[in-house]
Coordinates of C-alpha atoms in Angstrom, one line a residue:
Chain A
M7 CA -8.1 -14.1 -17.7
W8 CA -7.1 -12.1 -14.6
Q9 CA -5.3 -8.8 -14.8
L10 CA -2.9 -8.0 -12.0
F11 CA -2.1 -4.3 -11.3
Q12 CA 1.4 -4.0 -9.8
F13 CA 4.9 -2.7 -10.2
P14 CA 8.1 -4.9 -10.3
L15 CA 9.3 -4.1 -6.7
C16 CA 5.9 -4.3 -4.9
P17 CA 6.5 -7.1 -2.3
F18 CA 2.8 -7.7 -1.8
S19 CA 2.2 -8.2 -5.5
R20 CA 5.2 -10.6 -5.6
K21 CA 3.6 -12.6 -2.8
V22 CA 0.4 -12.9 -4.9
R23 CA 2.4 -13.8 -8.1
L24 CA 4.3 -16.5 -6.3
L25 CA 1.0 -18.0 -5.1
L26 CA -0.6 -17.8 -8.6
G27 CA 2.5 -19.3 -10.1
E28 CA 2.5 -22.3 -7.7
K29 CA -1.2 -22.8 -8.3
G30 CA -1.0 -22.4 -12.1
V31 CA -3.4 -19.5 -12.3
G32 CA -2.8 -17.4 -15.4
Y33 CA -2.8 -13.6 -15.4
D34 CA -1.7 -10.6 -17.4
L35 CA 0.5 -7.9 -15.7
V36 CA -0.7 -4.3 -15.8
R37 CA 1.9 -1.8 -14.6
E38 CA 0.6 0.5 -11.9
S39 CA 2.7 3.1 -10.0
P40 CA 0.5 3.7 -6.9
W41 CA 2.5 6.8 -5.9
E42 CA 1.1 8.5 -9.1
R43 CA -2.5 8.1 -7.6
R44 CA -4.1 7.6 -11.0
D45 CA -7.9 8.4 -10.8
E46 CA -9.0 5.2 -12.5
F47 CA -6.9 3.1 -10.1
L48 CA -8.2 5.0 -7.0
D49 CA -11.8 4.4 -8.3
M50 CA -11.0 0.6 -8.3
N51 CA -9.1 0.6 -5.0
P52 CA -9.7 3.7 -2.7
A53 CA -6.8 2.5 -0.6
G54 CA -4.6 3.3 -3.6
R55 CA -2.4 0.2 -3.2
T56 CA -1.1 -2.6 -5.3
P57 CA -1.9 -5.5 -5.8
V58 CA -5.4 -5.4 -7.4
M59 CA -6.8 -8.1 -9.6
V60 CA -9.6 -7.8 -12.1
D61 CA -11.2 -10.5 -14.3
D62 CA -13.3 -10.3 -17.5
K63 CA -16.6 -10.4 -15.5
G64 CA -15.6 -7.3 -13.5
T65 CA -14.7 -9.1 -10.3
V66 CA -12.2 -6.9 -8.4
L67 CA -9.9 -8.4 -5.7
I68 CA -8.0 -6.0 -3.5
D69 CA -5.3 -6.5 -0.8
S70 CA -2.7 -9.2 -0.9
W71 CA -4.1 -11.0 2.1
A72 CA -7.7 -11.1 0.7
I73 CA -6.3 -12.1 -2.8
C74 CA -4.2 -15.0 -1.4
E75 CA -7.1 -16.4 0.7
F76 CA -9.4 -16.1 -2.3
F77 CA -7.2 -18.3 -4.5
E78 CA -6.4 -20.6 -1.6
E79 CA -10.2 -21.2 -1.3
T80 CA -11.0 -21.4 -5.0
V81 CA -8.0 -23.3 -6.5
N82 CA -7.2 -26.7 -4.9
K83 CA -3.9 -27.2 -6.6
A84 CA -0.8 -26.5 -4.4
P85 CA -2.5 -25.6 -1.1
M86 CA -0.4 -23.0 0.7
I87 CA -2.3 -22.5 3.9
N88 CA -2.5 -26.1 4.9
G89 CA -2.6 -28.6 7.8
T90 CA -4.5 -28.3 11.1
A91 CA -6.0 -25.1 12.3
I92 CA -3.0 -24.6 14.5
N93 CA -0.6 -25.1 11.6
R94 CA -2.6 -22.7 9.5
A95 CA -2.5 -20.1 12.4
E96 CA 1.3 -20.5 12.4
I97 CA 1.5 -20.0 8.7
R98 CA -0.6 -16.8 8.9
R99 CA 1.4 -15.5 11.9
L100 CA 4.5 -15.7 9.7
V101 CA 2.8 -14.1 6.7
A102 CA 1.8 -11.2 9.0
W103 CA 5.4 -11.1 10.4
F104 CA 6.9 -10.5 7.0
D105 CA 4.1 -8.3 5.7
E106 CA 4.2 -6.1 8.8
Q107 CA 7.5 -6.4 10.7
F108 CA 10.0 -7.3 7.9
F109 CA 8.2 -4.8 5.6
A110 CA 8.3 -1.9 8.1
D111 CA 11.9 -2.7 9.4
V112 CA 13.6 -3.5 6.1
V113 CA 11.6 -3.2 2.8
A114 CA 9.7 0.1 3.4
P115 CA 12.9 2.1 4.3
L116 CA 14.9 0.5 1.4
M117 CA 12.1 1.3 -1.1
H118 CA 11.8 4.8 0.2
E119 CA 15.5 5.6 0.1
R120 CA 16.6 3.6 -3.0
M121 CA 13.4 3.7 -5.1
K122 CA 11.0 6.5 -4.3
K123 CA 13.6 9.1 -3.6
R124 CA 15.3 8.3 -6.9
L125 CA 12.1 8.0 -9.0
I126 CA 10.0 10.7 -7.6
D127 CA 12.1 13.3 -5.8
R128 CA 15.5 12.8 -7.6
L129 CA 17.2 12.7 -4.2
S130 CA 20.0 10.6 -2.8
P131 CA 19.4 8.0 -0.2
D132 CA 20.1 8.6 3.5
A133 CA 23.0 6.3 4.4
R134 CA 22.0 6.2 8.1
V135 CA 18.5 4.9 7.2
L136 CA 20.0 2.3 4.8
R137 CA 22.4 1.1 7.5
E138 CA 19.7 0.7 10.0
A139 CA 17.4 -1.2 7.6
M140 CA 20.3 -3.5 6.7
K141 CA 21.1 -4.1 10.4
L142 CA 17.5 -5.0 11.1
A143 CA 17.5 -7.3 8.0
L144 CA 20.3 -9.3 9.7
N145 CA 18.1 -9.8 12.9
H146 CA 15.3 -11.1 10.7
L147 CA 17.6 -13.5 8.9
D148 CA 18.8 -14.7 12.3
Y149 CA 15.1 -15.5 13.0
T150 CA 14.6 -17.3 9.7
D151 CA 17.8 -19.3 10.4
Y152 CA 16.4 -20.3 13.8
L153 CA 13.1 -21.4 12.3
L154 CA 14.8 -23.4 9.5
D155 CA 17.0 -25.1 12.2
H156 CA 13.7 -26.6 13.5
R157 CA 11.6 -27.0 10.4
N158 CA 11.9 -27.9 6.7
W159 CA 10.1 -24.7 5.7
L160 CA 9.4 -21.5 7.6
G161 CA 5.8 -22.4 8.5
G162 CA 6.2 -26.1 9.1
A163 CA 6.9 -29.4 7.3
T164 CA 5.7 -28.3 3.9
M165 CA 6.1 -25.2 1.7
S166 CA 3.4 -22.6 2.5
L167 CA 2.3 -19.0 2.0
A168 CA 4.8 -18.2 4.8
D169 CA 7.7 -19.1 2.5
L170 CA 6.2 -17.3 -0.5
T171 CA 5.6 -14.1 1.6
A172 CA 9.1 -14.2 3.1
A173 CA 10.7 -14.8 -0.3
A174 CA 8.7 -11.9 -1.8
H175 CA 9.9 -9.4 0.8
I176 CA 13.5 -10.7 0.9
S177 CA 13.7 -10.6 -2.9
V178 CA 12.7 -6.9 -2.9
A179 CA 15.2 -6.1 -0.1
D180 CA 17.9 -8.1 -2.0
Y181 CA 17.2 -6.2 -5.3
L182 CA 17.7 -3.0 -3.4
G183 CA 21.0 -4.2 -2.0
G184 CA 19.8 -4.5 1.5
I185 CA 20.7 -8.2 2.3
D186 CA 24.1 -9.3 3.4
W187 CA 24.0 -13.1 2.9
R188 CA 27.2 -13.9 4.8
G189 CA 26.7 -16.1 7.8
H190 CA 23.1 -17.0 7.1
E191 CA 23.5 -20.4 5.5
Q192 CA 20.2 -21.9 6.4
T193 CA 18.2 -19.0 5.0
K194 CA 20.5 -18.8 2.0
R195 CA 19.9 -22.5 1.2
W196 CA 16.2 -22.1 1.6
Y197 CA 16.1 -19.0 -0.6
S198 CA 18.2 -20.7 -3.3
G199 CA 15.6 -23.5 -3.4
L200 CA 12.8 -21.0 -3.8
K201 CA 14.7 -19.0 -6.5
S202 CA 14.9 -22.1 -8.7
R203 CA 11.2 -22.6 -8.8
P204 CA 9.3 -21.8 -12.0
S205 CA 7.0 -19.5 -10.0
F206 CA 10.0 -17.3 -9.0
R207 CA 12.0 -17.2 -12.3
P208 CA 9.8 -14.5 -14.1
L209 CA 9.9 -12.2 -11.1
L210 CA 13.7 -12.4 -10.9
S211 CA 14.1 -11.5 -14.6
E212 CA 12.1 -8.2 -14.3
R213 CA 13.7 -4.9 -13.7
M214 CA 12.5 -1.6 -12.2
E215 CA 13.4 1.4 -14.3
V216 CA 16.5 3.4 -13.3
I217 CA 17.4 0.9 -10.4
S218 CA 19.6 -2.1 -11.1
P219 CA 19.9 -5.0 -8.7
P220 CA 23.3 -6.4 -7.4
Q221 CA 25.0 -9.1 -9.6
H222 CA 24.0 -12.0 -7.4
Y223 CA 20.3 -11.0 -7.3
D224 CA 18.8 -13.4 -9.9
K225 CA 21.4 -16.2 -9.5
V226 CA 20.3 -19.5 -7.9
D227 CA 23.9 -19.9 -6.7
F228 CA 24.9 -16.7 -4.9
Chain B
M20 CA -9.8 -21.9 28.9
W21 CA -8.0 -19.4 26.7
Q22 CA -6.0 -16.6 28.0
L23 CA -5.9 -13.4 26.0
F24 CA -2.9 -11.1 26.5
Q25 CA -3.9 -7.5 25.7
F26 CA -4.4 -3.9 27.0
P27 CA -7.8 -2.1 27.0
L28 CA -7.0 0.2 24.1
C29 CA -5.4 -2.3 21.7
P30 CA -7.7 -2.2 18.7
F31 CA -6.4 -5.6 17.4
S32 CA -7.3 -7.2 20.7
R33 CA -10.7 -5.6 20.6
K34 CA -11.3 -7.1 17.2
V35 CA -10.5 -10.6 18.5
R36 CA -12.6 -10.0 21.6
L37 CA -15.7 -9.0 19.6
L38 CA -15.3 -12.1 17.4
L39 CA -14.9 -14.3 20.5
G40 CA -17.9 -12.7 22.1
E41 CA -20.1 -13.2 19.0
K42 CA -18.9 -16.9 18.8
G43 CA -19.4 -17.5 22.5
V44 CA -15.8 -18.5 23.1
G45 CA -14.7 -17.9 26.8
Y46 CA -11.4 -16.5 27.8
D47 CA -9.6 -14.8 30.7
L48 CA -8.0 -11.4 30.1
V49 CA -4.3 -11.0 30.9
R50 CA -3.0 -7.4 31.0
E51 CA 0.0 -6.9 28.8
S52 CA 1.7 -3.6 28.0
P53 CA 3.7 -4.4 24.9
W54 CA 5.7 -1.2 25.1
E55 CA 7.3 -2.6 28.3
R56 CA 8.8 -5.4 26.2
R57 CA 8.6 -8.0 29.0
D58 CA 11.0 -10.9 28.4
E59 CA 8.4 -13.6 29.0
F60 CA 6.0 -11.9 26.5
L61 CA 8.8 -11.6 23.9
D62 CA 9.6 -15.3 24.3
M63 CA 6.0 -16.1 23.5
N64 CA 5.7 -13.6 20.6
P65 CA 9.0 -12.3 19.2
A66 CA 7.0 -9.6 17.4
G67 CA 6.2 -8.1 20.8
R68 CA 2.6 -7.3 19.9
T69 CA -0.8 -7.9 21.3
P70 CA -3.1 -9.9 21.0
V71 CA -1.6 -13.3 21.9
M72 CA -3.8 -16.2 23.0
V73 CA -2.7 -19.2 25.0
D74 CA -4.6 -22.3 26.1
D75 CA -4.1 -24.9 28.9
K76 CA -2.4 -27.3 26.4
G77 CA 0.2 -24.7 25.6
T78 CA -1.2 -23.7 22.1
V79 CA -0.1 -20.2 21.3
L80 CA -2.0 -18.1 18.8
I81 CA -0.3 -14.8 17.6
D82 CA -1.5 -11.9 15.4
S83 CA -5.2 -10.8 15.2
W84 CA -5.6 -11.9 11.6
A85 CA -4.3 -15.5 12.4
I86 CA -6.4 -15.6 15.5
C87 CA -9.6 -14.5 13.8
E88 CA -9.2 -17.0 11.0
F89 CA -8.4 -19.8 13.6
F90 CA -11.7 -19.2 15.4
E91 CA -13.6 -18.8 12.2
E92 CA -12.3 -22.2 11.1
T93 CA -12.8 -24.0 14.4
V94 CA -16.1 -22.5 15.8
N95 CA -19.1 -22.8 13.6
K96 CA -21.3 -20.4 15.6
A97 CA -21.8 -16.9 14.1
P98 CA -19.7 -17.2 11.0
M99 CA -18.0 -13.8 10.4
I100 CA -16.1 -14.5 7.1
N101 CA -19.1 -15.8 5.2
G102 CA -20.7 -16.1 1.8
T103 CA -19.1 -16.7 -1.6
A104 CA -15.4 -16.5 -2.1
I105 CA -15.9 -13.0 -3.6
N106 CA -18.0 -12.0 -0.6
R107 CA -15.2 -13.3 1.7
A108 CA -12.6 -11.4 -0.3
E109 CA -14.6 -8.2 0.2
I110 CA -14.9 -8.8 3.9
R111 CA -11.1 -9.4 4.2
R112 CA -10.4 -6.2 2.0
L113 CA -12.3 -4.1 4.6
V114 CA -10.6 -5.9 7.6
A115 CA -7.3 -4.9 6.0
W116 CA -8.6 -1.4 5.3
F117 CA -9.3 -0.8 9.0
D118 CA -6.3 -2.7 10.3
E119 CA -3.9 -0.8 8.0
Q120 CA -5.3 2.5 6.6
F121 CA -7.7 3.5 9.4
F122 CA -5.1 2.4 12.0
A123 CA -2.2 4.2 10.4
D124 CA -4.2 7.4 9.6
V125 CA -6.3 7.7 12.8
V126 CA -5.7 5.2 15.6
A127 CA -1.9 5.0 15.7
P128 CA -1.4 8.8 15.9
L129 CA -4.1 9.1 18.5
M130 CA -2.7 6.3 20.6
H131 CA 0.8 7.8 20.3
E132 CA -0.2 11.4 21.2
R133 CA -2.9 10.7 23.8
M134 CA -1.8 7.4 25.4
K135 CA 1.9 6.6 24.9
K136 CA 3.1 10.1 25.4
R137 CA 1.1 10.4 28.6
L138 CA 1.8 6.9 30.0
I139 CA 5.5 6.6 29.0
D140 CA 7.1 9.9 28.3
R141 CA 4.8 12.2 30.5
L142 CA 4.6 14.6 27.5
S143 CA 1.7 16.6 26.1
P144 CA 0.1 15.6 22.8
D145 CA 1.0 17.5 19.6
A146 CA -2.2 19.4 18.6
R147 CA -1.2 19.5 15.0
V148 CA -0.9 15.7 14.8
L149 CA -4.3 15.3 16.6
R150 CA -6.0 17.6 14.2
E151 CA -4.7 15.7 11.2
A152 CA -5.8 12.4 12.6
M153 CA -9.3 13.7 13.3
K154 CA -9.5 15.1 9.8
L155 CA -8.6 11.8 8.3
A156 CA -11.1 10.1 10.6
L157 CA -13.8 12.2 8.9
N158 CA -12.7 11.0 5.4
H159 CA -12.9 7.4 6.7
L160 CA -16.4 8.0 8.1
D161 CA -17.4 9.4 4.7
Y162 CA -16.4 6.1 3.2
T163 CA -18.3 4.0 5.8
D164 CA -21.3 6.2 5.2
Y165 CA -21.0 5.5 1.5
L166 CA -20.7 1.7 2.1
L167 CA -23.7 1.8 4.4
D168 CA -25.7 3.6 1.8
H169 CA -25.4 0.6 -0.4
R170 CA -25.3 -2.3 2.1
N171 CA -26.8 -3.3 5.4
W172 CA -23.4 -4.0 6.9
L173 CA -19.9 -2.8 5.9
G174 CA -18.9 -6.1 4.2
G175 CA -22.3 -7.0 2.6
A176 CA -25.8 -8.2 3.6
T177 CA -24.8 -9.7 7.0
M178 CA -22.7 -8.7 9.9
S179 CA -19.1 -9.8 9.4
L180 CA -15.5 -9.5 10.6
A181 CA -15.4 -6.2 8.6
D182 CA -18.0 -4.7 11.0
L183 CA -16.2 -6.0 14.1
T184 CA -12.8 -4.7 12.9
A185 CA -14.2 -1.3 12.0
A186 CA -16.0 -1.1 15.4
A187 CA -12.8 -2.1 17.2
H188 CA -10.7 0.7 15.6
I189 CA -13.5 3.3 15.8
S190 CA -14.1 2.6 19.5
V191 CA -10.4 3.2 20.3
A192 CA -10.4 6.4 18.3
D193 CA -13.6 7.4 20.0
Y194 CA -12.2 6.7 23.5
L195 CA -9.3 9.0 22.6
G196 CA -11.6 11.8 21.5
G197 CA -10.8 11.5 17.9
I198 CA -14.2 11.0 16.3
D199 CA -16.6 13.9 15.5
W200 CA -19.9 12.1 15.0
R201 CA -21.8 15.1 13.5
G202 CA -22.9 14.6 9.9
H203 CA -22.2 10.9 9.8
E204 CA -25.7 9.5 10.5
Q205 CA -25.4 6.1 8.7
T206 CA -22.2 5.2 10.4
K207 CA -23.5 6.5 13.8
R208 CA -26.7 4.3 13.5
W209 CA -24.6 1.3 12.5
Y210 CA -22.1 1.9 15.4
S211 CA -25.0 2.4 17.8
G212 CA -26.4 -1.0 16.8
L213 CA -23.0 -2.7 17.4
K214 CA -22.5 -0.9 20.8
S215 CA -25.7 -2.5 22.0
R216 CA -24.5 -6.1 21.4
P217 CA -23.5 -8.2 24.3
S218 CA -20.1 -8.8 22.7
F219 CA -19.4 -5.1 22.8
R220 CA -20.6 -4.1 26.3
P221 CA -17.7 -5.4 28.4
L222 CA -15.2 -3.6 26.2
L223 CA -17.0 -0.3 26.6
S224 CA -17.0 -0.6 30.4
E225 CA -13.2 -0.9 30.6
R226 CA -10.9 2.0 31.2
M227 CA -7.3 2.6 30.5
E228 CA -5.3 4.0 33.5
V229 CA -4.8 7.8 33.5
I230 CA -6.9 8.3 30.3
S231 CA -10.7 9.0 30.5
P232 CA -13.0 8.7 27.4
P233 CA -15.5 11.4 26.5
Q234 CA -18.9 11.3 28.1
H235 CA -20.7 9.8 25.1
Y236 CA -18.1 7.0 24.6
D237 CA -20.0 4.1 26.3
K238 CA -23.6 5.3 25.5
V239 CA -25.7 3.5 22.9
D240 CA -27.5 6.8 22.3
F241 CA -24.8 9.4 21.6

């Protein structure tokens, strides 16, 4: 059985969990707060980041990209980087888009202001930073609306790792109150479909200590 | 023929170019300065980042990870993400290590202080930021020394995308005067071997306007 080291609001761990859920790979959750920089965790992953996966034989998988590619290569069920080489490049472009741009513009500032400041420093969030992150989130939702005007799913004709990655980051931003859904009907419909999937339900029911999500957060109809 | 949009000190474009060189894929260079946010470039890649590759048929490949996986999948020569699924996960972990940690700790601050400030804002670099980046570079070289004590190449028994990615980032940091090679013999020997490869020679001979590298930069013996 795999163990997955993570914390409830880690978007990169959520991405991996959605993939494992779709592929039917079982795992136990181990709570890890990377900001505590626990020695045993740093010995396992010198980068000090979640997610990390470990199995009974001592195999250690590190980094959400490496982990997703590993399970894509070793588990045939529910391929999530699929199609021609060009289709696969488009899926990976969008994974990188959400892991880098959306994370840096939206998720990282929200996590810093609403989670880390509260948990670690006992400080209040900076309203200016929150406003800027929420404004950038709207630009990103304009882009996903545009993609979904032209395609069934973000990465192409079928559901892919692009959708799982986007949903992972959007769900963390939504938990932290950073998403204004008004006026983004295509993305809302797409996200509602993902929320109803069995791979997504367990994530939506979990809570991070001290921080509560908005009312609509775990509802398929929102 | 492929066109590769890049600028001489883009580490992510260097990674792609080293891979293309090893695989014998031809391409023309197109100079792109992403900080100018040229409309035609943003139409091609809304993320506004290099590298981007375009072929005669209008195929557009975006993001260094997606591009490297594309050529790894479509060109059999010189496999660079090779071995068992676990080996491949280790290679990808190290690619992510250099693209994220080494880039954020070392390359990004050096590029900001020594390139962008000079080219765009006509400002002097902040000596404190430079010192911190150079200190973190030494920690990273300790880690590559450690890896090379246990393995022939960074990612395992054979040369891989981990080596190409590390060399790409280290070469940009070295160009910008950020690497003190004293006391890092294993990494120096490994880097000297990479520098002598035909895939690396053209990169080392290029110069970024206004900014000159240190004397040792393009020498195999340094």
